[in-house]
Short mmCIF file of C-alpha atoms and ligand atoms in Angstrom, two decimals:
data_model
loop_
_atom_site.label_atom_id
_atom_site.label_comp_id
_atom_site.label_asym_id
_atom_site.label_seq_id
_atom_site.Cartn_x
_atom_site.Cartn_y
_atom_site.Cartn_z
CA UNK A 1 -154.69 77.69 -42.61
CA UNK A 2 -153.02 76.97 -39.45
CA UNK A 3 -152.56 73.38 -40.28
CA UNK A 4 -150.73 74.28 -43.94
CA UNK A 5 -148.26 76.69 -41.40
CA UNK A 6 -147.21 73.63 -39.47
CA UNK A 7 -146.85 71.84 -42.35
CA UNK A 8 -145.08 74.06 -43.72
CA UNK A 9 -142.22 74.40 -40.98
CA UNK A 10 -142.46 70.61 -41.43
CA UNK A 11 -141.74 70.71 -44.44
CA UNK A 12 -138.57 72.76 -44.39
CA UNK A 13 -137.23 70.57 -41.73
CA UNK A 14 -137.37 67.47 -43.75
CA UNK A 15 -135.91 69.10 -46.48
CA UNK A 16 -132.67 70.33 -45.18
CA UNK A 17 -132.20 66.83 -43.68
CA UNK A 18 -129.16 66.11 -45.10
CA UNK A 19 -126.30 64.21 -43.63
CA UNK A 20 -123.81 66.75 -42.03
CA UNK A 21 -120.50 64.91 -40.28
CA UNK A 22 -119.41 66.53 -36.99
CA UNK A 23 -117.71 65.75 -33.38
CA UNK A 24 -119.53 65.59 -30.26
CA UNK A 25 -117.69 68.68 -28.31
CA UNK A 26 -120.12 68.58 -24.84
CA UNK A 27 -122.46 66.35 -23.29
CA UNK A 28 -125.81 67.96 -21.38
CA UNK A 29 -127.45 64.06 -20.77
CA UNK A 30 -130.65 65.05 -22.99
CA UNK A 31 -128.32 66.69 -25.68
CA UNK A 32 -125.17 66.96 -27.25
CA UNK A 33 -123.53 69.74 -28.45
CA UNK A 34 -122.51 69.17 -32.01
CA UNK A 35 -119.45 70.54 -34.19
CA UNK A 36 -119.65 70.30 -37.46
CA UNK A 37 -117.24 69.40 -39.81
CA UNK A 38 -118.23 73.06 -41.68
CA UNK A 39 -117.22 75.03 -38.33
CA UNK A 40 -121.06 74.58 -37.55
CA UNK A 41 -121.80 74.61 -33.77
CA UNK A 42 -125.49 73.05 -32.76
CA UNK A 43 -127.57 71.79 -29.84
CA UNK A 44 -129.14 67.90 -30.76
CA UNK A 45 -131.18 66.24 -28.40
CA UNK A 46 -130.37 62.59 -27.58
CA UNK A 47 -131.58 60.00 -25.29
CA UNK A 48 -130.43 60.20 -21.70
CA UNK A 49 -127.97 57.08 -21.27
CA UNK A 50 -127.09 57.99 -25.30
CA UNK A 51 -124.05 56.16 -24.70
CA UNK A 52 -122.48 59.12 -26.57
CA UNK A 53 -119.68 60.87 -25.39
CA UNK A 54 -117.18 63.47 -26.03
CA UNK A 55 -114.80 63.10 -29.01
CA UNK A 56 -117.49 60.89 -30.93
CA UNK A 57 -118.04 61.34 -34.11
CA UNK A 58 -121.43 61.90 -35.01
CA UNK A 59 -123.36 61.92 -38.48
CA UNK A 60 -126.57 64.04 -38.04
CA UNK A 61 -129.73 63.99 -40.28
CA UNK A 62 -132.09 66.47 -38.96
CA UNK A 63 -132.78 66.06 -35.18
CA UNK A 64 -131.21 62.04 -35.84
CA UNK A 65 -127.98 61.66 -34.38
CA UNK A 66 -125.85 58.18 -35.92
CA UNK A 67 -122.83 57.59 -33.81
CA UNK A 68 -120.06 56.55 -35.67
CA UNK A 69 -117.45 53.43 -34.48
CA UNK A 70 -114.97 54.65 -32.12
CA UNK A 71 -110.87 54.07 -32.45
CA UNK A 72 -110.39 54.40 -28.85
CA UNK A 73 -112.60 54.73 -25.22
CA UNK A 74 -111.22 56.53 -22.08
CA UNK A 75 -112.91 54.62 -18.81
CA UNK A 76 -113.13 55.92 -15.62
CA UNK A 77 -114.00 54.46 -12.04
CA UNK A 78 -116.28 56.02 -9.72
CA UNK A 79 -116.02 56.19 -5.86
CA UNK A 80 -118.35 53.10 -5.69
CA UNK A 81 -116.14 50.80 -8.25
CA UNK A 82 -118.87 51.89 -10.97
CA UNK A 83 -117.03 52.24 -14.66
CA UNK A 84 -117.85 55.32 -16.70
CA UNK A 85 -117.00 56.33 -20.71
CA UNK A 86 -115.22 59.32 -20.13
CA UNK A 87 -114.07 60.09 -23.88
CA UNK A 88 -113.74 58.97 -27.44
CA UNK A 89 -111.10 58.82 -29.91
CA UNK A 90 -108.10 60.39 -28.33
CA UNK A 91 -105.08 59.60 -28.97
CA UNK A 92 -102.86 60.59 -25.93
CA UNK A 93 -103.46 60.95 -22.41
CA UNK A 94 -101.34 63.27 -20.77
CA UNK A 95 -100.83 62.20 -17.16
CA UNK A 96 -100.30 64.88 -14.35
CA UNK A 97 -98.28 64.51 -11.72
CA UNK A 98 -96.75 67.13 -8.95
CA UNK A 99 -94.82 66.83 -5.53
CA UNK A 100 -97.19 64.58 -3.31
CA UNK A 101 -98.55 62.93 -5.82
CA UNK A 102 -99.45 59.44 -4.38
CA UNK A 103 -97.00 56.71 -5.80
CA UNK A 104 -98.37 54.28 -7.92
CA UNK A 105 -100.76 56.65 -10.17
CA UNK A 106 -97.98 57.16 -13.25
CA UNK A 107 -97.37 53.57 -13.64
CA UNK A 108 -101.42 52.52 -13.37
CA UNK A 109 -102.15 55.48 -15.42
CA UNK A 110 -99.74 54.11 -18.23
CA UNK A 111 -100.88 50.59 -18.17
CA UNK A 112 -104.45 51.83 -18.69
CA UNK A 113 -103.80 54.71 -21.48
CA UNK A 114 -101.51 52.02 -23.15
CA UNK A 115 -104.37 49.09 -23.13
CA UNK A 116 -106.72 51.11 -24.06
CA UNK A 117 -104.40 52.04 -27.20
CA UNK A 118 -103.67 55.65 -26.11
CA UNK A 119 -100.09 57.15 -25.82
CA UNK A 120 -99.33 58.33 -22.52
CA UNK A 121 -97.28 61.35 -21.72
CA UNK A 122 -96.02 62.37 -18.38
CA UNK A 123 -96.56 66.00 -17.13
CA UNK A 124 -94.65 67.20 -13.87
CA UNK A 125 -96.36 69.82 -12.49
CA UNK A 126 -95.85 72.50 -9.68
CA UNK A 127 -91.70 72.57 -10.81
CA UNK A 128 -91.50 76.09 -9.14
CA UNK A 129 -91.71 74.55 -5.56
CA UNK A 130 -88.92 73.83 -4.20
CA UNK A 131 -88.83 69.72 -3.97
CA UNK A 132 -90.12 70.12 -7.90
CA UNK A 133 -87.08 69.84 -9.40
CA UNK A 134 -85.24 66.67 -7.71
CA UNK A 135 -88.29 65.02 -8.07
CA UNK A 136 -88.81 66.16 -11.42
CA UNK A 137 -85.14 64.52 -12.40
CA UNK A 138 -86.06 61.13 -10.63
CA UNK A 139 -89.37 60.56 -12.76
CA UNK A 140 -87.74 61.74 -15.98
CA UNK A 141 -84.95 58.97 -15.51
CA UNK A 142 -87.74 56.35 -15.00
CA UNK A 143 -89.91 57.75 -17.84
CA UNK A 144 -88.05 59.92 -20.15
CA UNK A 145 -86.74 57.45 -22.25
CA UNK A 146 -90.06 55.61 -23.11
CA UNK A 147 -92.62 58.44 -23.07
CA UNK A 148 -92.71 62.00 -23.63
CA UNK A 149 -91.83 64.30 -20.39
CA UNK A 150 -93.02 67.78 -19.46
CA UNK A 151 -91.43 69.20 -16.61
CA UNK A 152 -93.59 72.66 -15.97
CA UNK A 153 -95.38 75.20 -13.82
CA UNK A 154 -98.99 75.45 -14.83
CA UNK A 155 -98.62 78.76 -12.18
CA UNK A 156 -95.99 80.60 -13.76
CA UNK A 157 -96.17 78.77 -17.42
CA UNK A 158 -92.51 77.85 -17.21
CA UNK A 159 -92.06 75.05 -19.26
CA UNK A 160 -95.26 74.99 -21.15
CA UNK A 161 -94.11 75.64 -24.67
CA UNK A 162 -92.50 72.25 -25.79
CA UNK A 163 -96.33 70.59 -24.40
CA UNK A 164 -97.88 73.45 -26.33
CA UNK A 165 -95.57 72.14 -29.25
CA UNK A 166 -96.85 68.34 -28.94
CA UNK A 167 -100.30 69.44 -28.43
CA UNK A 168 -100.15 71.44 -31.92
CA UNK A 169 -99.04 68.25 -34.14
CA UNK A 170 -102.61 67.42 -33.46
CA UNK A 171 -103.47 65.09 -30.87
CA UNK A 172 -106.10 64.92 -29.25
CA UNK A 173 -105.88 64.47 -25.40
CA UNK A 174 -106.94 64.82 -21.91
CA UNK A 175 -105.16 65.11 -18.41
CA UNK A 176 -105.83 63.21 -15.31
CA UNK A 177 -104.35 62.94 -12.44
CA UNK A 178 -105.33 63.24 -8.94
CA UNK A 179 -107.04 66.29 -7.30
CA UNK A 180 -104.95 69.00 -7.13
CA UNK A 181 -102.00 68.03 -9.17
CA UNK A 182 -103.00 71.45 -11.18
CA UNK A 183 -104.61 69.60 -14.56
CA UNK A 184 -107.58 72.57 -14.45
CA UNK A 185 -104.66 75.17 -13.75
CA UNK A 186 -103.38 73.16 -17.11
CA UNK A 187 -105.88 73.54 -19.17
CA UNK A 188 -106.44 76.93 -18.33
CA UNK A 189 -103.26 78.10 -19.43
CA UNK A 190 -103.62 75.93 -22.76
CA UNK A 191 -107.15 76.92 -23.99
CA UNK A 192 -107.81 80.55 -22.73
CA UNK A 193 -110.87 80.70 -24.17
CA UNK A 194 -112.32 77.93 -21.69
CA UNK A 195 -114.18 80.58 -19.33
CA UNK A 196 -116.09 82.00 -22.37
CA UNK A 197 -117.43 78.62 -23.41
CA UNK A 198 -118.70 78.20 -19.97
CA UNK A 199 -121.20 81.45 -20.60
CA UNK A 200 -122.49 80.22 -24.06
CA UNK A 201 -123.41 77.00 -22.86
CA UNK A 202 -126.32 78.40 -19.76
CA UNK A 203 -127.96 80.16 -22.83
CA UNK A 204 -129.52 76.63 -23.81
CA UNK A 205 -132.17 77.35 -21.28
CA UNK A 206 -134.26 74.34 -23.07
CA UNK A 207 -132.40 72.27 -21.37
CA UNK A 208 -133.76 72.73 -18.45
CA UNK A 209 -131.93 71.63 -14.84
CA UNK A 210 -129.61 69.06 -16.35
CA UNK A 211 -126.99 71.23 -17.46
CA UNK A 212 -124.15 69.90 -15.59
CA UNK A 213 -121.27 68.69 -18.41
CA UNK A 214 -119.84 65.71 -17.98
CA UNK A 215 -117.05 66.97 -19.93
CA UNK A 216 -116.43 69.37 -22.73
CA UNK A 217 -114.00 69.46 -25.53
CA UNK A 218 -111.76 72.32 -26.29
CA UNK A 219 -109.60 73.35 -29.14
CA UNK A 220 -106.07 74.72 -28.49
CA UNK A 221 -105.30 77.80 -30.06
CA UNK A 222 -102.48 76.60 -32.56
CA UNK A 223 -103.87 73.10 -32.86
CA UNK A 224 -104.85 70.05 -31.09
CA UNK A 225 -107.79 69.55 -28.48
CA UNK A 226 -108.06 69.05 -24.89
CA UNK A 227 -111.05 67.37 -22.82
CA UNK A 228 -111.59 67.96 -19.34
CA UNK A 229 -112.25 64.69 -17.53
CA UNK A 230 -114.14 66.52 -14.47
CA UNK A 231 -114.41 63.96 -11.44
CA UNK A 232 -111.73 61.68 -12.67
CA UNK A 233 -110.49 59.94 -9.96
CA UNK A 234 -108.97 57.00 -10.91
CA UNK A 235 -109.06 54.32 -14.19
CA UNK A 236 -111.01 51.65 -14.70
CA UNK A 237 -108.40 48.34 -15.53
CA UNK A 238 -111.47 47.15 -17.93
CA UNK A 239 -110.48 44.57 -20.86
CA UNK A 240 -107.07 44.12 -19.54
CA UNK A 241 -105.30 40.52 -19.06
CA UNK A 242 -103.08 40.03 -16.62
CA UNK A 243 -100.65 39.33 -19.39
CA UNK A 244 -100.86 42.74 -20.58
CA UNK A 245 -100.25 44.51 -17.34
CA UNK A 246 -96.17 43.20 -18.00
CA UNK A 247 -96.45 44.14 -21.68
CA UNK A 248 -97.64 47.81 -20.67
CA UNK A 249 -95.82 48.33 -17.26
CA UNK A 250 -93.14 51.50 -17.73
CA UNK A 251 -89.50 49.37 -17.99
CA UNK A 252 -90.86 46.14 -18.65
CA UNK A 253 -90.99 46.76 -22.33
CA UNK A 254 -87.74 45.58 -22.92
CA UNK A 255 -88.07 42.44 -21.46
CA UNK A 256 -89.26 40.51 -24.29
CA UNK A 257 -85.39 40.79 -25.38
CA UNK A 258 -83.64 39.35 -21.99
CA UNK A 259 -86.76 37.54 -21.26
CA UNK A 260 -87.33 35.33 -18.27
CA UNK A 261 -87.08 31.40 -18.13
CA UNK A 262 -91.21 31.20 -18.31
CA UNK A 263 -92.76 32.73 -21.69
CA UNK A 264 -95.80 32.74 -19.62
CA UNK A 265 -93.95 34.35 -16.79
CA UNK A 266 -96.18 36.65 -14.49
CA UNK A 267 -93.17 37.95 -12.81
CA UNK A 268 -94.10 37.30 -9.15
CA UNK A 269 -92.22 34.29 -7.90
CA UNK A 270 -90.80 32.32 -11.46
CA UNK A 271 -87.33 31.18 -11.07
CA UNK A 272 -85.30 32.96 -13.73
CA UNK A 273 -87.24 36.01 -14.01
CA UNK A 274 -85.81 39.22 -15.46
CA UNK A 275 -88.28 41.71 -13.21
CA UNK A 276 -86.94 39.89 -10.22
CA UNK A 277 -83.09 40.67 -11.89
CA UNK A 278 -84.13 44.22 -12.15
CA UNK A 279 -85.38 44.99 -8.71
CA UNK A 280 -82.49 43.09 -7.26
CA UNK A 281 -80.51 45.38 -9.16
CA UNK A 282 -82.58 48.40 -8.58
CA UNK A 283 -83.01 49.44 -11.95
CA UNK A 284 -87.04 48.69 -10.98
CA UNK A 285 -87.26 50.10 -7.22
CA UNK A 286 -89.07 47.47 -5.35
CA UNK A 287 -92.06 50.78 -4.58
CA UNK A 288 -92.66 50.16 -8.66
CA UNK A 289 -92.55 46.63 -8.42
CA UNK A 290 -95.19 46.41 -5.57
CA UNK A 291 -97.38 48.82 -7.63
CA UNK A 292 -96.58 46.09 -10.55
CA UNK A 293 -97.56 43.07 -8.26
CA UNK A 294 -100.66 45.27 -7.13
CA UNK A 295 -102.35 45.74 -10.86
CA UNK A 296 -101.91 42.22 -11.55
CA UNK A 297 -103.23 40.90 -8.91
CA UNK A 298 -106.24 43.43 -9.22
CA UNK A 299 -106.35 42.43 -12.83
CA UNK A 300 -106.55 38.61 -11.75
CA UNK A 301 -108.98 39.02 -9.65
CA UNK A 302 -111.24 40.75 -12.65
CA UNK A 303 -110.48 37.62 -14.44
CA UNK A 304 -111.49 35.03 -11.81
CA UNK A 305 -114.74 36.77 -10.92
CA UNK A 306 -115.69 36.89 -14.67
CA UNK A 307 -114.90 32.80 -14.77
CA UNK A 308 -117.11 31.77 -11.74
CA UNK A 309 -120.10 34.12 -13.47
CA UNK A 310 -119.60 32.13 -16.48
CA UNK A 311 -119.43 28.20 -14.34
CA UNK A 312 -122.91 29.72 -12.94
CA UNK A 313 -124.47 29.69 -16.37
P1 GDP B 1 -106.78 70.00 -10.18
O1 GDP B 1 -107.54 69.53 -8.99
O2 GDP B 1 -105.87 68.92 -10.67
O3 GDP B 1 -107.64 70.53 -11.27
O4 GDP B 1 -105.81 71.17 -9.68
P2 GDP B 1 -105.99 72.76 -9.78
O5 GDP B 1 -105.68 73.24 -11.14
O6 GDP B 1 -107.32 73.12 -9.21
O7 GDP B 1 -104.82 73.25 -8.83
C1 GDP B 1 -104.74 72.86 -7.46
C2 GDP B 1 -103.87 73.86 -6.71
O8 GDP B 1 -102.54 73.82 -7.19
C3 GDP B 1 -104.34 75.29 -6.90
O9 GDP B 1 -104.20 75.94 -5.65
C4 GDP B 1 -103.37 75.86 -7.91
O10 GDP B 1 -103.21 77.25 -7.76
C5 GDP B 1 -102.10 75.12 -7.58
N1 GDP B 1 -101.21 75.00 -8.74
C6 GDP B 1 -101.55 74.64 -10.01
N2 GDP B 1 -100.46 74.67 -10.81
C7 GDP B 1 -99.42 75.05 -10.03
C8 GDP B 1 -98.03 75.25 -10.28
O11 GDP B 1 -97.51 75.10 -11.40
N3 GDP B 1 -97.26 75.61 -9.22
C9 GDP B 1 -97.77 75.78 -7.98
N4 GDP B 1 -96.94 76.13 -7.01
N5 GDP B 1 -99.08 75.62 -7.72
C10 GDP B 1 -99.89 75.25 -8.72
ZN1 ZN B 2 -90.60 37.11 -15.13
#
């Protein structure tokens, strides 16, 4: 009778196996941590190197998890060059910045969130010191008109409400930036319920010692959601052409009006250029156009390694 008791739970299993949609909210390696689309919240196990991450959107049938095609991927670069899937489906990356930040992130940042077909938004952070503010009215002169600017105080939450504002039309986003800019001190403030979350998750005790989260997604009070992008040190310029580094670069947009001489222009030595017109005007300070020259030439190099692996075969 034992047997027909097994079967039994068997049984009751396979018949509540329907189909239920949901969003992968955290990622354990051996499971996921499922929302539902009903307000569900449940544990499935997957395969370590899943390939699933955060912001997916899932289709579960029983204990079989069907990942669904993805309108965006967030990449990220590891100490060692390695490139990781940080995120699904978002649809803005908000990019955190403070005094000391070291030149050159905004600009990368934005040519990566905008290849990768996210909208980038700059937050300044730390505005109570005392350099904040100057600082603050230099970057929103370079980036105000093309993007959306914060200017705030994670610390004091001066300035927070017209993010909070953005956040709530319902985007879905996460912050990098370098260590220390404040983006945990930001997403504190945003989703105070992040601490709690935390607590629920060590209850899983089935899964064992892997329960380090790559990186969890939260829901703002008021609408929108936030992932943390723990470890997220700097982008990975993955499926980019060196022709799209111009297209994307912050004040290069409007270059396809005034154009230069070249169509093909790469902007680094072409006679008639319009970058070169810029910077020689200073409307594109020559620290931005190194960080320009920099990308592409990383970008280039990408491209010329992938050509010689392809003469080999
Ligand atoms: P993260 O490494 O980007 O996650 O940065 P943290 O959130 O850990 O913050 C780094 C340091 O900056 C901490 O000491 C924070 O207290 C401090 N910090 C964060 N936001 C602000 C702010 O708005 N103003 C000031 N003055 N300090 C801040
Ligand atoms: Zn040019």
């Amino acid at each position: 009778m034992s047997r027909a008791g097994n079967g039994k739970a068997k049984g009751a299993k396979a018949g509540s196996a329907l189909a239920e949609g949901g969003l992968i909210v955290s990622h354990y390696g051996v499971a996921v941590e499922v929302l539902f689309l009903g307000g569900e919240r449940r544990m499935v196990r997957v395969k370590r190197n899943s390939g699933h991450v955060v912001g997916d959107s899932v289709r579960v049938t029983g204990e079989v998890l069907e990942r669904l095609p993805r309108k965006t991927e967030l990449r990220r670069r590891d100490a060692r060059g390695g490139i990781h899937l940080v995120a699904a489906n978002l649809d803005v990356l908000g990019i955190v910045v403070a005094p000391g930040s070291p030149p050159g992130f905004l600009d990368r940042a934005i040519v990566a969130a905008r290849a990768a077909g996210l909208t980038p938004f700059v937050v300044f952070n730390k505005c109570d010191l005392p350099e904040g503010q100057t600082l603050s009215a230099e970057l929103a002169g370079i980036y105000g008109a093309a993007l959306h600017y914060f200017a705030l105080s994670a610390a004091s939450g001066a300035g927070l409400e017209p993010l909070r504002a953005f956040l709530h039309e319902g985007h879905r986003g996460a912050f990098v930036g370098s260590t220390g800019v404040g983006k945990s001190s930001l997403l504190n403030a945003l989703c105070p319920e992040i601490d709690l979350k935390v607590r629920e998750v060590s209850d899983h005790n089935w899964l064992g010692r892997h329960t380090t989260t790559v990186s969890t997604l939260h829901a703002i009070p008021g609408g929108g959601e936030l992932v943390d992008t723990p470890g997220f040190r700097d982008f990975g310029l993955v499926d980019i052409s060196s022709a799209d580094i111009a297209e994307h670069f912050p004040g290069f947009e409007s270059l396809e009006a005034n154009g230069c001489r070249f169509h093909n222009c790469r902007h680094r030595q072409e006679p008639g250029c319009a970058v070169a017109d810029l910077v020689g005007k200073g409307e594109i300070t020559s620290e931005r156009y190194q960080t320009y020259l920099c990308l592409l030439t990383e970008v280039e190099g990408t491209e010329e390694a992938a050509q010689k692996r392809l003469w080999k075969k």
